[in-house]
Short mmCIF file of N, CA and C in Angstrom, two decimals:
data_model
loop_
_atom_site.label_atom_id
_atom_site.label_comp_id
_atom_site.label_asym_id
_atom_site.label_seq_id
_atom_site.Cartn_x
_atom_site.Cartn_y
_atom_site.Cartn_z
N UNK A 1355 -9.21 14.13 6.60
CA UNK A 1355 -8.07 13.31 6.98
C UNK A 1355 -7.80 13.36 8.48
N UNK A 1356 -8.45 14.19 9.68
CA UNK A 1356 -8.43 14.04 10.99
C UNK A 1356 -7.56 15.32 11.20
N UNK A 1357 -6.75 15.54 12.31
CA UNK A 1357 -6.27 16.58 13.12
C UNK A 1357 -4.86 16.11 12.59
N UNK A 1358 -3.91 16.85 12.70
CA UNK A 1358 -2.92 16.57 12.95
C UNK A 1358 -1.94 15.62 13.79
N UNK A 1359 -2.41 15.58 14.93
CA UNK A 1359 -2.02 14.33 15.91
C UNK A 1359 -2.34 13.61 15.30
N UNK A 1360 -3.70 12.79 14.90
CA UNK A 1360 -4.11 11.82 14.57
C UNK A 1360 -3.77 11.37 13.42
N UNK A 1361 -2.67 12.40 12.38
CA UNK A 1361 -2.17 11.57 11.18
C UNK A 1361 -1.26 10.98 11.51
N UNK A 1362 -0.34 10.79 12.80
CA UNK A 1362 0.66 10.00 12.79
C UNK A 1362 -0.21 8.57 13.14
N UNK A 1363 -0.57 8.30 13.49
CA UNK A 1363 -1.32 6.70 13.78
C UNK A 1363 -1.67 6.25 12.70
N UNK A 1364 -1.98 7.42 11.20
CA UNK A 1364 -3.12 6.99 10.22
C UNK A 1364 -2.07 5.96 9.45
N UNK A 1365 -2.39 5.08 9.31
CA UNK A 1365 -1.79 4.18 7.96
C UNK A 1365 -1.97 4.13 6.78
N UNK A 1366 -3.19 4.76 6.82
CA UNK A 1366 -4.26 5.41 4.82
C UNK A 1366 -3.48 7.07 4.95
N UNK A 1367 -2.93 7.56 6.05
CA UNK A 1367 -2.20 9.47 5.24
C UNK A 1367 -0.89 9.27 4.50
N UNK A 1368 -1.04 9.97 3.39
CA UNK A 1368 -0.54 9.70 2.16
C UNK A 1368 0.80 10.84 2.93
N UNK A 1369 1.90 10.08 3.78
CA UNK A 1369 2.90 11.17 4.22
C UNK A 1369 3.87 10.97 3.53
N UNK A 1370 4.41 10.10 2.67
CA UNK A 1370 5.83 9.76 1.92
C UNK A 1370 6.15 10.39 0.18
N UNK A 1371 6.28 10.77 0.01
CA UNK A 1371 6.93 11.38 -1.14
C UNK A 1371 7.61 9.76 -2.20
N UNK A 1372 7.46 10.06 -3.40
CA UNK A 1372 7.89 8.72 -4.14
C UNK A 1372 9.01 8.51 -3.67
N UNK A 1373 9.90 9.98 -3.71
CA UNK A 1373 11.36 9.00 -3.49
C UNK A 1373 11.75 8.73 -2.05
N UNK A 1374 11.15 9.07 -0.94
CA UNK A 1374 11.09 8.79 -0.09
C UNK A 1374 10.63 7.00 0.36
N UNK A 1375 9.34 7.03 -0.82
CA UNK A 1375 8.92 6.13 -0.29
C UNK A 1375 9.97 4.34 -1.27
N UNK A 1376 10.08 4.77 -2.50
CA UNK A 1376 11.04 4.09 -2.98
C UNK A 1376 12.31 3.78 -2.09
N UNK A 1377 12.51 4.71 -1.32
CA UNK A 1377 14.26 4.52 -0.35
C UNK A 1377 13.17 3.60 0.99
N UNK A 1378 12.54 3.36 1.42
CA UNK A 1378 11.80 2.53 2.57
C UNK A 1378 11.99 1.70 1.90
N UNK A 1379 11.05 1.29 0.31
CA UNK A 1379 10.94 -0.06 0.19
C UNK A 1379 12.09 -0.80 -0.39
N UNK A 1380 13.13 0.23 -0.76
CA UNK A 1380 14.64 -0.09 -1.40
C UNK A 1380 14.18 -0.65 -3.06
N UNK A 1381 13.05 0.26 -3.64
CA UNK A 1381 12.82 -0.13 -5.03
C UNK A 1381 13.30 1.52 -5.63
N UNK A 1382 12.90 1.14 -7.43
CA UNK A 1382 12.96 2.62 -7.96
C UNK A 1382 11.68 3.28 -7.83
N UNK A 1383 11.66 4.27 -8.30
CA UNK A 1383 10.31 5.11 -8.77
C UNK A 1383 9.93 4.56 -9.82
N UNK A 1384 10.68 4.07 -10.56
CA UNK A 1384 9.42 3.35 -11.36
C UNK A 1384 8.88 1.78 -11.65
N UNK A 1385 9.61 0.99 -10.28
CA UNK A 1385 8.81 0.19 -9.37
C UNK A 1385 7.45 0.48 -9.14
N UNK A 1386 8.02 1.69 -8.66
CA UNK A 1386 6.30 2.29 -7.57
C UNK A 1386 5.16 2.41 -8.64
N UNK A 1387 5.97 2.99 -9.42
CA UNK A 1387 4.61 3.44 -10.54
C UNK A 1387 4.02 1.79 -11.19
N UNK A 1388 4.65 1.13 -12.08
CA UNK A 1388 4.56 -0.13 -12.30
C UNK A 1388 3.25 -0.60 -10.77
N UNK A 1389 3.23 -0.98 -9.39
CA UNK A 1389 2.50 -1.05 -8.71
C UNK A 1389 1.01 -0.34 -9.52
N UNK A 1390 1.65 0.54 -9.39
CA UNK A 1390 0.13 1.52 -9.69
C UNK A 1390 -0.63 1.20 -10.87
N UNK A 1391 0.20 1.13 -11.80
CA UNK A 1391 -0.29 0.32 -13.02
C UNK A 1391 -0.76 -1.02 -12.82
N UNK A 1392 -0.29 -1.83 -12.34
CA UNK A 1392 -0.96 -2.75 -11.72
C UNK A 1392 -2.32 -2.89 -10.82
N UNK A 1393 -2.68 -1.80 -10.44
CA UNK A 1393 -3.75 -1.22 -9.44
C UNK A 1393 -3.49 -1.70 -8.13
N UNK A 1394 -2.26 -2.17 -7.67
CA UNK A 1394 -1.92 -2.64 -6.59
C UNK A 1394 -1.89 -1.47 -5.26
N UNK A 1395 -1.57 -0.39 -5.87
CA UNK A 1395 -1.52 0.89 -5.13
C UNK A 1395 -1.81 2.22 -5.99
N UNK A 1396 -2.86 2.76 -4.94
CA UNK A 1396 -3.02 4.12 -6.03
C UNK A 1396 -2.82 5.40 -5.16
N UNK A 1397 -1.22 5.82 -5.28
CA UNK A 1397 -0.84 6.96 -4.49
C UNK A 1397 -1.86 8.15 -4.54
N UNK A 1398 -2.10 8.94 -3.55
CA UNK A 1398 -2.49 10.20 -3.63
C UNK A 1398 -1.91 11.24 -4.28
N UNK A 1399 -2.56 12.43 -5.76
CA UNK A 1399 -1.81 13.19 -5.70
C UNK A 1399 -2.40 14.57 -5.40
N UNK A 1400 -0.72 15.61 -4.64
CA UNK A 1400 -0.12 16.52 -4.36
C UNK A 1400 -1.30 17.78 -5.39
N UNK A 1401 -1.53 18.88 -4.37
CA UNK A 1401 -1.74 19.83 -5.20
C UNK A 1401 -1.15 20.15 -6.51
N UNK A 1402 0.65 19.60 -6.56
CA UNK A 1402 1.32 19.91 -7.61
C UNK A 1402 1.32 18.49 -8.12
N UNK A 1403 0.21 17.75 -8.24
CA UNK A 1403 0.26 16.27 -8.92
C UNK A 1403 1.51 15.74 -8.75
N UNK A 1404 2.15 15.41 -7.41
CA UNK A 1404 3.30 14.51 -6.73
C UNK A 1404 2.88 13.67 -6.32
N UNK A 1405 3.09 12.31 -6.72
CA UNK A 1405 2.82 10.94 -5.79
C UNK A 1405 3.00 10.85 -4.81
N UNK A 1406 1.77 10.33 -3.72
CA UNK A 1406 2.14 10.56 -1.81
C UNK A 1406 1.90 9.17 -1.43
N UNK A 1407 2.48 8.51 -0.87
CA UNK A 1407 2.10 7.21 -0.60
C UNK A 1407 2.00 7.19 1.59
N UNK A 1408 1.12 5.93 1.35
CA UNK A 1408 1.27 5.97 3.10
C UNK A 1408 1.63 4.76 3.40
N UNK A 1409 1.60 4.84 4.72
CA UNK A 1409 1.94 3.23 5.44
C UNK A 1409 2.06 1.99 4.90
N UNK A 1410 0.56 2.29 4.46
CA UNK A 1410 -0.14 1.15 4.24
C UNK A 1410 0.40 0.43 3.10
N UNK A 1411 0.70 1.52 2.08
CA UNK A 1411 0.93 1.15 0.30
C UNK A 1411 2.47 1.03 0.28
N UNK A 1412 2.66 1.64 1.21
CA UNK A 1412 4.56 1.18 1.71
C UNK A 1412 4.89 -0.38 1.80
N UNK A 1413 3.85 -0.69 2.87
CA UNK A 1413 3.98 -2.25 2.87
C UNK A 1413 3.43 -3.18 1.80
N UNK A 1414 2.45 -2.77 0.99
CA UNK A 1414 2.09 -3.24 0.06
C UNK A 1414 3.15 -3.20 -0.89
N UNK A 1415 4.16 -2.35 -1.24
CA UNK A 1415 4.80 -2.16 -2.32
C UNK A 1415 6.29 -3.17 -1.75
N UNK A 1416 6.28 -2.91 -0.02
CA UNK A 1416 7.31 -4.01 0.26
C UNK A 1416 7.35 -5.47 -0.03
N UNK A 1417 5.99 -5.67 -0.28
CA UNK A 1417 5.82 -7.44 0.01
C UNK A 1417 5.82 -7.58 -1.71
N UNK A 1418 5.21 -6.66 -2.68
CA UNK A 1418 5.70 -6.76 -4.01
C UNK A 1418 6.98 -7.18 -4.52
N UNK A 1419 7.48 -6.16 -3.74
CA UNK A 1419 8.89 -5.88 -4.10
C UNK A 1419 9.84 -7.53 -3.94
N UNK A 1420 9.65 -7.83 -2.60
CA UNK A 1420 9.99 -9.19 -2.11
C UNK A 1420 10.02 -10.34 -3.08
N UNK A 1421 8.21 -10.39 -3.18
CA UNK A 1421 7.46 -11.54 -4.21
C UNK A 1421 8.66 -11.49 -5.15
N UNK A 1422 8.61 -10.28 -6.47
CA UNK A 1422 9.62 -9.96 -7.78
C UNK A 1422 11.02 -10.34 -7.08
N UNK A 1423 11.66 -9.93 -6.34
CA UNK A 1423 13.05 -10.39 -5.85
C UNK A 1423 13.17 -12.11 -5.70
N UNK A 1424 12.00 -12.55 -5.51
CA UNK A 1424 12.04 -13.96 -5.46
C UNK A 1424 11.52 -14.79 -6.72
N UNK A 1425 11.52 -13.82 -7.81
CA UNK A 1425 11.01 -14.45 -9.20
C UNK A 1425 9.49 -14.33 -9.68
N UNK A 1426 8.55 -13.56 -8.70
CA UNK A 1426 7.52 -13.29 -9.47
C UNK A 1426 7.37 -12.38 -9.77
N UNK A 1427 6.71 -12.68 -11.26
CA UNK A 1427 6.29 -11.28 -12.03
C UNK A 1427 5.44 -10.71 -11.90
N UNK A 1428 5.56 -8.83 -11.85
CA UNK A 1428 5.00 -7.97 -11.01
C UNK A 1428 3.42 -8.29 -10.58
N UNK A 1429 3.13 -8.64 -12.62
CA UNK A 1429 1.41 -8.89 -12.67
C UNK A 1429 0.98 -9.57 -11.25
N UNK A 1430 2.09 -10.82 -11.71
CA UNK A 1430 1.43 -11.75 -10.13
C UNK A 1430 1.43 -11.36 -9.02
N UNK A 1431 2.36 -10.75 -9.00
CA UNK A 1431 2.81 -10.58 -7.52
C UNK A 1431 1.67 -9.82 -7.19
N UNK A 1432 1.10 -8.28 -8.01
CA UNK A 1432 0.33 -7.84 -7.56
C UNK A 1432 -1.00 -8.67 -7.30
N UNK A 1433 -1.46 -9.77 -8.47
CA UNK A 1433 -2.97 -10.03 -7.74
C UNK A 1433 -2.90 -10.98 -6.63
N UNK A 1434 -1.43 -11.77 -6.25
CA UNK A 1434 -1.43 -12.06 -5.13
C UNK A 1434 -1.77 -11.33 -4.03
N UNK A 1435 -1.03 -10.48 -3.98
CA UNK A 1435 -1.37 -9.37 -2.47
C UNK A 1435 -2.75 -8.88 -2.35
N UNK A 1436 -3.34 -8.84 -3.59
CA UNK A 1436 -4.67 -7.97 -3.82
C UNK A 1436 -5.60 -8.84 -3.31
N UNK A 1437 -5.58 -10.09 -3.63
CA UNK A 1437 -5.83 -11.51 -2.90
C UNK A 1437 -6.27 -11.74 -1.84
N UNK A 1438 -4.39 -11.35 -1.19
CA UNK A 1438 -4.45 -12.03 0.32
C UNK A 1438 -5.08 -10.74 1.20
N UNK A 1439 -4.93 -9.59 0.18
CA UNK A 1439 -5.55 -8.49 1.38
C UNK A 1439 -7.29 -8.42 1.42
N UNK A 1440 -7.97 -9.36 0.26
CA UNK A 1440 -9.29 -9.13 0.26
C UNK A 1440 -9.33 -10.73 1.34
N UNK A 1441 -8.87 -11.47 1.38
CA UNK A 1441 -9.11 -12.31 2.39
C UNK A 1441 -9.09 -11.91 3.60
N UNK A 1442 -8.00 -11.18 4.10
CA UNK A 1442 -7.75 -10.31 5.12
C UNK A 1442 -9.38 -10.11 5.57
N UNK A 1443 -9.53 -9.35 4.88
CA UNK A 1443 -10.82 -8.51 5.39
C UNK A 1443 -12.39 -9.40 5.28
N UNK A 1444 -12.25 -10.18 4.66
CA UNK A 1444 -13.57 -10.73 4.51
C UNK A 1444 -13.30 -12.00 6.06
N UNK A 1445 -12.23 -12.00 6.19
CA UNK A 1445 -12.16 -13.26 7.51
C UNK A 1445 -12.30 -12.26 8.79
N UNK A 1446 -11.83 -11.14 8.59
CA UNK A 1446 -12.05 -9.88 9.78
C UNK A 1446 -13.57 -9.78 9.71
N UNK A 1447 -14.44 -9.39 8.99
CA UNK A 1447 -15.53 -9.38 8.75
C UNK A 1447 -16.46 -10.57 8.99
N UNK A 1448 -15.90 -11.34 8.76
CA UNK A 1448 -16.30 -12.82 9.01
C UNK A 1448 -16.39 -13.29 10.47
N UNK A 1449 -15.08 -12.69 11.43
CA UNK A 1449 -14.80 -12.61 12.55
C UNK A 1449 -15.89 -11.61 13.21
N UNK A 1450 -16.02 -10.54 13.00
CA UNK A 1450 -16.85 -9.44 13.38
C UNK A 1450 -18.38 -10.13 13.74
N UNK A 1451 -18.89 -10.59 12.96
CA UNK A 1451 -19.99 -10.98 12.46
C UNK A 1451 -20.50 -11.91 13.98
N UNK A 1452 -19.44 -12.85 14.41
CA UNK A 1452 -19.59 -14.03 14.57
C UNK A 1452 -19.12 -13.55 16.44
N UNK A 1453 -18.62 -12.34 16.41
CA UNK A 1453 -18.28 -11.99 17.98
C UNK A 1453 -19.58 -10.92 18.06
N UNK A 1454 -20.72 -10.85 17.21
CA UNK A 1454 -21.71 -9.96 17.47
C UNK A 1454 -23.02 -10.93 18.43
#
């Protein structure tokens, strides 16, 4: 996982605690989990099997959260994001390719 300095930049280090990370995205804990069930996010666990979430799955669970507040259901909401984040990367990649 890198040095210590370098976990504050990381957006994949699993630094948030569920209920921590539930009070960021202003959902419950078992919002978060629901995500997970969904395969939308798959927290890290804790030596003592505690859900750790990072940056990254923070914002993922924010824009969920949003979608459902605006009437879609979780299912969707999740393969939307799952979606737009594999587009993400295949147009980054796509981009990469094309500045080589």
């Amino acid at each position: 996982m890198g040095q210590p300095e370098n976990r504050l930049d990381d957006e994949d280090y699993p630094a948030y605690t569920m209920g921590r990370a539930a009070e960021i995205v202003g959902c419950s804990p078992d919002f978060l989990r629901k995500l997970g069930e969904a395969k939308l996010i798959e927290p890290l666990r804790s030596d003592g099997g505690h859900r750790r979430y990072s940056r990254y799955q923070i914002r993922l669970a924010a824009r969920a959260r949003e979608m459902c507040d605006e009437g879609t259901d979780i299912a969707s909401a999740c393969r939307i994001i799952i979606l737009e984040d594999q587009l993400e990367e295949a147009l980054r990649q796509n981009q990469a390719r094309q500045d080589d």
